[in-house]
Amino acid sequence: MKDHLLIFDTTLRDGEQSPGASMTQEEKLRIAKQLERLRVDVIEAGFPAASNGDFEAVSAIAAAVKDSIVCGLARANDHDVRRAGEALRSAAAGRIHTFIATSPIHMERKLRMSPEQVIEQAVRAVRLAREYRDDVEFSPEDAGRSEVDFLCRILEQVIDAGATTINVPDTVGYTMPEQFGNLIRTLRERIPNADKVVWSVHCHNDLGLAVANSLSAVMAGARQVECTINGLGERAGNAALEEIVMAVRTRQDFFPCRTRVDTTQIMAASRLVSGITGFPVQPNKAIVGANAFAHESGIHQDGVIKNRETYEIMRAEDVGLTANRLVLGKLSGRNAFRQRLRELGIEPASEEAVNAAFARFKDLADRKSEIFDEDLQMLIGEEAVTHAHEHFKLVSLMARSETGETPSARVVLAADGAEHCAESLGSGPVDAIFRAIESVVTSNAELQLFSISNITSGTDSQGEVTVRLKKNGRIVNGLGADTDIVVASAKAYINALNKLHSTPEKLNPQL
Ligand code: KIV
Ligand code: ZN
């Protein structure tokens, strides 16, 4: 009989801490529903004390999700713990995750607290959390650089105070796999009440070792792994959920445990998170990269045709990559459209949302003969994005480029109930469009990233554009898609401007 390995997804909390990855409540809800379909055990839905928006988002997810535990993060203080407890009130199964730093450098420099004060605050927070929920997780932040004797002392006391899961974070991605596995083994052996809790790990990827460290911990007895879709997260990110899950599944000869994840939902989750956050997935990314299952070299193709196991250790279908992706065309009706959305696990919020998405679909089908699943996912995503933050709206645009001539653009934007028209020259049509938009909006934001990729193959594919803007220390990602990449670029730029206009500043729990 194999043990159960709990998968704790923190895309909506740690993932959202990546600069530019902040999401609206509606976007978080869509991701949470997909995580539930993926059958993760725990969804860390956010940090309720960060803002009213975060509190509302965690409450909404707690009310909507039935098949996964919904978790809220709280620093080890009364206010944060109470906010988390209140946000989780309607959760069928809810968990409070409280944490405090335990490494000498964090205690001395960040908290300015003595080790005894840290223990006292941790114990108090866990006791208070237990007044709200039976399921309480405690994390000693920066455990990877903490002293083992101190970890043993504090963890024994928080377990006595009622913690049910102990999560050991390698907050700065510093440890080596063997060392991290040994740390988990040592804690489990030395702490007298260690058998009363589930041991969990949370690894960051600063040295590219987050997945290796997590798996080493699993071999040392950890039975929960904290991870994110596509490895999203602060700095170099967290351990990638899809890599952890597929490693454990593919190497059942090696691991003493299994997960309950429905791996066929992995690709949909990956695309959804990448689409919403504007963080593209690199083509050679394990499991979910565009090339992960593409056997392009002649030798490999020959081997795969003779027997797929010569070069394939996993099947593309098992992660939700299907070969026949052609789904709808110009003549498809509303029912076929709705049916395909259902098959993709997409549930538009209302009948009005279905109608608006269907109108967009018809418009796209006029320009593109074959509509793929990826097009539909982008369409639904855009629909939600457009409605979420619409201060500036693209009314029309014209861009002109010709050899030997300076590219130019004219744009009409709607804002504050009026239409504004502007023209500009640029080094290319996209540059001209951005300059024209900027002359209307005057955001003075710094353009940090502009990237285009094709959503499907072929020159009639939609181009997906990501624009990252920075203003007064805030970073946002805008997204746009269209068969015309100049239009897609304008949409992405306007989407980013709308986010700058509406997204409130957030508190980072770890600063
Ligand atoms: O990396 C970290 O230490 C964290 C904690 C809040 C668990 O994200
Ligand atoms: Zn973290």
PDB file of C-alpha atoms and ligand atoms in Angstrom, residues 13-14 73 97 99 139 141-142 167 169 171 202 204 226 510, ligand 1:
ATOM      1  CA  ARG A  13      -0.444  33.070  -3.158  1.00  0.00           C
ATOM      2  CA  ASP A  14       3.303  32.564  -3.669  1.00  0.00           C
ATOM      3  CA  LEU A  73      -1.841  32.525   4.691  1.00  0.00           C
ATOM      4  CA  HIS A  97      -1.253  28.567   7.314  1.00  0.00           C
ATOM      5  CA  PHE A  99       4.460  31.405   9.551  1.00  0.00           C
ATOM      6  CA  SER A 139       6.036  27.224   8.575  1.00  0.00           C
ATOM      7  CA  GLU A 141      10.349  30.722   7.211  1.00  0.00           C
ATOM      8  CA  ASP A 142      13.910  30.353   5.881  1.00  0.00           C
ATOM      9  CA  ASN A 167       5.911  22.920   6.409  1.00  0.00           C
ATOM     10  CA  PRO A 169      10.484  26.107   3.530  1.00  0.00           C
ATOM     11  CA  THR A 171      12.707  30.224   1.269  1.00  0.00           C
ATOM     12  CA  HIS A 202       8.160  24.369   0.182  1.00  0.00           C
ATOM     13  CA  HIS A 204      12.251  27.911  -4.082  1.00  0.00           C
ATOM     14  CA  GLU A 226       4.010  22.862  -1.893  1.00  0.00           C
ATOM     15  CA  GLN A 510       7.336  38.125   3.611  1.00  0.00           C
TER      16      GLN A 510
HETATM   17  O1  KIV B   1       9.022  30.817   0.877  1.00  0.00           O
HETATM   18  C1  KIV B   1       8.496  30.854   1.999  1.00  0.00           C
HETATM   19  O2  KIV B   1       9.133  30.721   3.041  1.00  0.00           O
HETATM   20  C2  KIV B   1       7.062  31.089   2.054  1.00  0.00           C
HETATM   21  C3  KIV B   1       6.417  30.936   3.385  1.00  0.00           C
HETATM   22  C4  KIV B   1       5.371  31.959   3.619  1.00  0.00           C
HETATM   23  C5  KIV B   1       5.899  29.531   3.518  1.00  0.00           C
HETATM   24  O3  KIV B   1       6.429  31.329   1.042  1.00  0.00           O
END
